[in-house]
PDB file of C-alpha atoms in Angstrom:
ATOM      1  CA  MET A1245      24.606  12.509 -29.595  1.00  0.00           C
ATOM      2  CA  HIS A1246      26.034  16.484 -29.362  1.00  0.00           C
ATOM      3  CA  ARG A1247      23.840  18.651 -27.557  1.00  0.00           C
ATOM      4  CA  PRO A1248      23.244  22.619 -29.058  1.00  0.00           C
ATOM      5  CA  VAL A1249      25.067  25.314 -26.689  1.00  0.00           C
ATOM      6  CA  LEU A1250      22.425  27.556 -25.474  1.00  0.00           C
ATOM      7  CA  ARG A1251      23.696  30.999 -25.260  1.00  0.00           C
ATOM      8  CA  HIS A1252      21.524  32.898 -22.891  1.00  0.00           C
ATOM      9  CA  LEU A1253      21.373  36.507 -23.162  1.00  0.00           C
ATOM     10  CA  PRO A1254      21.794  38.644 -20.530  1.00  0.00           C
ATOM     11  CA  ILE A1255      18.816  39.684 -18.158  1.00  0.00           C
ATOM     12  CA  VAL A1256      16.972  43.288 -19.267  1.00  0.00           C
ATOM     13  CA  PRO A1257      15.857  44.798 -16.855  1.00  0.00           C
ATOM     14  CA  ARG A1258      11.800  45.680 -17.264  1.00  0.00           C
ATOM     15  CA  HIS A1259      12.451  49.383 -16.700  1.00  0.00           C
ATOM     16  CA  TYR A1260      14.353  49.392 -19.985  1.00  0.00           C
ATOM     17  CA  PHE A1261      11.759  48.833 -22.065  1.00  0.00           C
ATOM     18  CA  THR A1262       9.711  51.800 -21.015  1.00  0.00           C
ATOM     19  CA  THR A1263       8.613  54.835 -22.737  1.00  0.00           C
ATOM     20  CA  ARG A1264      10.944  56.647 -21.090  1.00  0.00           C
ATOM     21  CA  PHE A1265      13.688  55.534 -22.536  1.00  0.00           C
ATOM     22  CA  LEU A1266      12.543  55.272 -26.022  1.00  0.00           C
ATOM     23  CA  THR A1267      10.676  58.336 -26.303  1.00  0.00           C
ATOM     24  CA  THR A1268      13.315  61.933 -27.890  1.00  0.00           C
ATOM     25  CA  THR A1269      11.242  65.000 -26.784  1.00  0.00           C
ATOM     26  CA  PRO A1270      11.459  66.016 -23.080  1.00  0.00           C
ATOM     27  CA  HIS A1271       8.762  66.118 -21.091  1.00  0.00           C
ATOM     28  CA  ALA A1272       8.240  68.998 -19.091  1.00  0.00           C
ATOM     29  CA  PRO A1273       7.320  68.515 -15.303  1.00  0.00           C
ATOM     30  CA  ALA A1274       3.893  67.352 -14.213  1.00  0.00           C
ATOM     31  CA  LYS A1275       2.708  70.048 -12.187  1.00  0.00           C
ATOM     32  CA  ALA A1276       2.365  69.076  -8.221  1.00  0.00           C
ATOM     33  CA  ARG A1277      -1.255  68.577  -6.974  1.00  0.00           C
ATOM     34  CA  THR A1278      -2.693  68.203  -4.007  1.00  0.00           C
ATOM     35  CA  ALA A1279      -4.167  64.693  -3.505  1.00  0.00           C
ATOM     36  CA  LEU A1280      -7.478  64.850  -2.079  1.00  0.00           C
ATOM     37  CA  PRO A1281      -8.580  63.621   0.898  1.00  0.00           C
ATOM     38  CA  PRO A1282      -9.431  59.970   1.411  1.00  0.00           C
ATOM     39  CA  ARG A1283     -12.995  58.548   0.214  1.00  0.00           C
ATOM     40  CA  PRO A1284     -15.495  58.801   3.744  1.00  0.00           C
ATOM     41  CA  THR A1285     -17.013  55.621   4.863  1.00  0.00           C
ATOM     42  CA  VAL A1286     -19.833  55.104   7.483  1.00  0.00           C
ATOM     43  CA  ALA A1287     -20.170  52.840   9.773  1.00  0.00           C
ATOM     44  CA  GLU A1288     -22.962  50.031   9.221  1.00  0.00           C
ATOM     45  CA  ASP A1289     -24.916  50.215  12.493  1.00  0.00           C
ATOM     46  CA  THR A1290     -25.209  54.189  12.165  1.00  0.00           C
ATOM     47  CA  PHE A1291     -28.009  53.728   9.244  1.00  0.00           C
ATOM     48  CA  THR A1292     -31.267  51.472   8.965  1.00  0.00           C
ATOM     49  CA  GLU A1293     -31.783  49.829   5.360  1.00  0.00           C
ATOM     50  CA  ALA A1294     -34.363  49.369   3.263  1.00  0.00           C
ATOM     51  CA  PHE A1295     -35.658  47.416  -0.418  1.00  0.00           C
ATOM     52  CA  LEU A1296     -37.720  49.706  -2.555  1.00  0.00           C
ATOM     53  CA  LYS A1297     -39.523  48.936  -5.953  1.00  0.00           C
ATOM     54  CA  GLY A1298     -38.521  51.074  -8.345  1.00  0.00           C
ATOM     55  CA  SER A1299     -40.181  53.531 -10.520  1.00  0.00           C
ATOM     56  CA  GLY A1300     -39.613  55.677 -13.332  1.00  0.00           C
ATOM     57  CA  PRO A1301     -38.721  54.543 -16.458  1.00  0.00           C
ATOM     58  CA  GLY A1302     -37.319  50.280 -17.226  1.00  0.00           C
ATOM     59  CA  GLY A1303     -40.592  49.393 -17.714  1.00  0.00           C
ATOM     60  CA  GLN A1304     -41.855  46.504 -15.266  1.00  0.00           C
ATOM     61  CA  LYS A1305     -38.876  44.696 -14.761  1.00  0.00           C
ATOM     62  CA  ILE A1306     -37.891  47.750 -12.796  1.00  0.00           C
ATOM     63  CA  ASN A1307     -42.016  48.218 -10.978  1.00  0.00           C
ATOM     64  CA  LYS A1308     -42.123  44.556 -10.220  1.00  0.00           C
ATOM     65  CA  THR A1309     -38.509  43.868  -8.202  1.00  0.00           C
ATOM     66  CA  SER A1310     -36.972  45.691  -4.468  1.00  0.00           C
ATOM     67  CA  SER A1311     -33.849  46.810  -6.194  1.00  0.00           C
ATOM     68  CA  ALA A1312     -34.276  50.095  -4.915  1.00  0.00           C
ATOM     69  CA  VAL A1313     -31.826  50.385  -1.941  1.00  0.00           C
ATOM     70  CA  GLN A1314     -33.195  53.109   0.988  1.00  0.00           C
ATOM     71  CA  LEU A1315     -30.573  54.366   3.890  1.00  0.00           C
ATOM     72  CA  LYS A1316     -31.568  56.217   6.629  1.00  0.00           C
ATOM     73  CA  HIS A1317     -28.676  58.077   8.692  1.00  0.00           C
ATOM     74  CA  LEU A1318     -30.528  57.085  12.544  1.00  0.00           C
ATOM     75  CA  PRO A1319     -28.241  60.109  13.807  1.00  0.00           C
ATOM     76  CA  THR A1320     -29.148  62.707  11.370  1.00  0.00           C
ATOM     77  CA  GLY A1321     -32.344  61.551   9.575  1.00  0.00           C
ATOM     78  CA  ILE A1322     -30.599  61.542   7.033  1.00  0.00           C
ATOM     79  CA  VAL A1323     -32.339  59.608   3.553  1.00  0.00           C
ATOM     80  CA  ILE A1324     -30.725  58.379   0.485  1.00  0.00           C
ATOM     81  CA  LYS A1325     -32.636  56.557  -2.520  1.00  0.00           C
ATOM     82  CA  SER A1326     -30.431  55.047  -4.860  1.00  0.00           C
ATOM     83  CA  GLN A1327     -32.499  53.652  -7.974  1.00  0.00           C
ATOM     84  CA  ALA A1328     -29.183  53.503 -10.093  1.00  0.00           C
ATOM     85  CA  THR A1329     -28.910  50.140 -11.832  1.00  0.00           C
ATOM     86  CA  ARG A1330     -31.399  47.150 -11.587  1.00  0.00           C
ATOM     87  CA  SER A1331     -28.859  45.441  -9.657  1.00  0.00           C
ATOM     88  CA  ARG A1332     -29.745  45.436  -6.178  1.00  0.00           C
ATOM     89  CA  SER A1333     -25.786  44.978  -4.855  1.00  0.00           C
ATOM     90  CA  GLN A1334     -24.852  47.299  -6.943  1.00  0.00           C
ATOM     91  CA  ASN A1335     -27.564  50.179  -5.686  1.00  0.00           C
ATOM     92  CA  ARG A1336     -26.503  49.194  -2.223  1.00  0.00           C
ATOM     93  CA  LYS A1337     -23.384  50.310  -3.199  1.00  0.00           C
ATOM     94  CA  ILE A1338     -24.460  53.471  -4.705  1.00  0.00           C
ATOM     95  CA  ALA A1339     -26.167  54.509  -1.858  1.00  0.00           C
ATOM     96  CA  ARG A1340     -23.518  54.108   0.807  1.00  0.00           C
ATOM     97  CA  THR A1341     -21.351  55.985  -1.176  1.00  0.00           C
ATOM     98  CA  LEU A1342     -23.541  59.288  -1.400  1.00  0.00           C
ATOM     99  CA  LEU A1343     -24.711  58.541   2.429  1.00  0.00           C
ATOM    100  CA  ALA A1344     -20.891  58.882   3.184  1.00  0.00           C
ATOM    101  CA  GLU A1345     -20.430  61.950   0.621  1.00  0.00           C
ATOM    102  CA  LYS A1346     -23.126  63.790   2.119  1.00  0.00           C
ATOM    103  CA  LEU A1347     -22.280  63.293   5.829  1.00  0.00           C
ATOM    104  CA  GLU A1348     -18.480  63.863   4.808  1.00  0.00           C
ATOM    105  CA  VAL A1349     -19.912  67.476   3.538  1.00  0.00           C
ATOM    106  CA  LEU A1350     -22.180  68.045   6.494  1.00  0.00           C
ATOM    107  CA  GLU A1351     -18.900  67.825   8.463  1.00  0.00           C
ATOM    108  CA  LYS A1352     -16.069  69.162   6.669  1.00  0.00           C
ATOM    109  CA  GLY A1353     -18.127  71.414   4.315  1.00  0.00           C
ATOM    110  CA  PRO A1354     -15.554  72.779   1.377  1.00  0.00           C
ATOM    111  CA  GLU A1355     -12.449  70.516   2.308  1.00  0.00           C
ATOM    112  CA  SER A1356     -14.359  67.082   2.161  1.00  0.00           C
ATOM    113  CA  ARG A1357     -13.473  65.276  -1.179  1.00  0.00           C
ATOM    114  CA  VAL A1358     -17.176  66.059  -2.742  1.00  0.00           C
ATOM    115  CA  ALA A1359     -16.008  69.406  -2.580  1.00  0.00           C
ATOM    116  CA  VAL A1360     -12.576  69.389  -3.634  1.00  0.00           C
ATOM    117  CA  LYS A1361     -13.784  67.881  -6.311  1.00  0.00           C
ATOM    118  CA  GLY A1362     -16.013  69.711  -7.173  1.00  0.00           C
ATOM    119  CA  GLU A1363     -14.066  72.587  -6.845  1.00  0.00           C
ATOM    120  CA  ARG A1364     -11.042  71.151  -9.691  1.00  0.00           C
ATOM    121  CA  ALA A1365     -13.676  70.585 -11.944  1.00  0.00           C
ATOM    122  CA  ARG A1366     -15.003  73.791 -11.824  1.00  0.00           C
ATOM    123  CA  LYS A1367     -11.155  75.697 -12.354  1.00  0.00           C
ATOM    124  CA  LYS A1368     -10.596  73.248 -15.153  1.00  0.00           C
ATOM    125  CA  LYS A1369     -14.037  74.189 -17.067  1.00  0.00           C
ATOM    126  CA  ALA A1370     -13.431  77.925 -16.074  1.00  0.00           C
ATOM    127  CA  SER A1371      -9.764  77.355 -17.944  1.00  0.00           C
ATOM    128  CA  SER A1372     -11.292  75.703 -20.655  1.00  0.00           C
ATOM    129  CA  GLY A1373     -13.428  78.604 -21.437  1.00  0.00           C
ATOM    130  CA  LYS A1374     -10.756  80.934 -20.783  1.00  0.00           C
ATOM    131  CA  LYS A1375      -9.146  78.965 -23.516  1.00  0.00           C
ATOM    132  CA  THR A1376     -11.978  78.851 -26.229  1.00  0.00           C
ATOM    133  CA  ARG A1377     -12.815  82.953 -25.989  1.00  0.00           C
ATOM    134  CA  ARG A1378      -8.609  83.392 -26.188  1.00  0.00           C
ATOM    135  CA  LYS A1379      -9.237  81.348 -29.525  1.00  0.00           C
ATOM    136  CA  TYR A1380     -12.048  82.787 -30.725  1.00  0.00           C
ATOM    137  CA  ARG A1381     -10.654  86.304 -30.070  1.00  0.00           C
ATOM    138  CA  ALA A1382      -7.788  85.906 -31.981  1.00  0.00           C
ATOM    139  CA  LEU A1383      -9.455  84.514 -35.003  1.00  0.00           C
ATOM    140  CA  GLU A1384     -12.081  87.476 -34.896  1.00  0.00           C
ATOM    141  CA  GLU A1385      -8.617  90.205 -34.368  1.00  0.00           C
ATOM    142  CA  ARG A1386      -7.157  87.870 -37.748  1.00  0.00           C
ATOM    143  CA  LYS A1387     -10.597  88.462 -39.755  1.00  0.00           C
ATOM    144  CA  ASP A1388     -11.093  92.191 -38.855  1.00  0.00           C
ATOM    145  CA  GLY A1389      -7.222  92.971 -39.674  1.00  0.00           C
ATOM    146  CA  SER A1390      -7.982  90.749 -43.293  1.00  0.00           C
ATOM    147  CA  ASP A1391     -11.076  92.322 -44.196  1.00  0.00           C
ATOM    148  CA  GLU A1392      -9.958  96.184 -43.554  1.00  0.00           C
ATOM    149  CA  GLY A1393      -8.150  96.084 -46.819  1.00  0.00           C
ATOM    150  CA  ALA A1394     -10.988  94.616 -48.537  1.00  0.00           C
ATOM    151  CA  SER A1395     -13.727  96.685 -46.248  1.00  0.00           C
ATOM    152  CA  ASP A1396     -11.339  99.690 -48.515  1.00  0.00           C
ATOM    153  CA  LYS A1397     -12.183  99.230 -51.700  1.00  0.00           C
ATOM    154  CA  GLU A1398     -15.840  98.876 -51.076  1.00  0.00           C
ATOM    155  CA  ASN A1399     -16.330 102.193 -49.298  1.00  0.00           C
ATOM    156  CA  GLY A1400     -14.834 103.978 -52.621  1.00  0.00           C
ATOM    157  CA  HIS A1401     -11.234 103.787 -51.055  1.00  0.00           C
ATOM    158  CA  VAL A1402      -8.960 103.695 -54.079  1.00  0.00           C
ATOM    159  CA  ASP A1403      -5.292 104.116 -54.016  1.00  0.00           C
ATOM    160  CA  GLU A1404      -4.282 107.358 -56.415  1.00  0.00           C
ATOM    161  CA  GLY A1405      -1.242 106.399 -58.044  1.00  0.00           C
ATOM    162  CA  ASN A1406      -2.557 102.694 -59.627  1.00  0.00           C
ATOM    163  CA  VAL A1407      -4.957 104.132 -61.780  1.00  0.00           C
ATOM    164  CA  ALA A1408      -5.201 103.498 -64.714  1.00  0.00           C
ATOM    165  CA  GLY A1409      -6.386 105.807 -67.168  1.00  0.00           C
TER     166      GLY A1409
END
């Protein structure tokens, strides 16, 4: 019995198929961004944890179950309460994150991760607002430029040379 001969194709490296090779337009180099500080953590033995019954919107389920988490940082006395979800485990994680961020802000001030992210967001929002104002200013200038011809006719200014008599 005759076996068919399989011809093997050359193995093509995976990076060959990335969009870098398929695009035709050159890309501008990305701006160098400074890395964010690492996420803060809190040692387990520095705080107490309590589970409380929730309150507020969410109905009977929220009010009957002890899914809200309250953390108290013993050295500073800071108390954090989280009731963001109906899940106790998610609330525990959220409360720990909030406590760590709050402690980092107290310790590092404007160099904390939260402050750096807030500053970046503030700059981005200001840049976006500036772009919007520039856009509407240009539209207003174009509108004023095209209205000048119409306003001359409305005010009775007529070109004397084009009057048909």
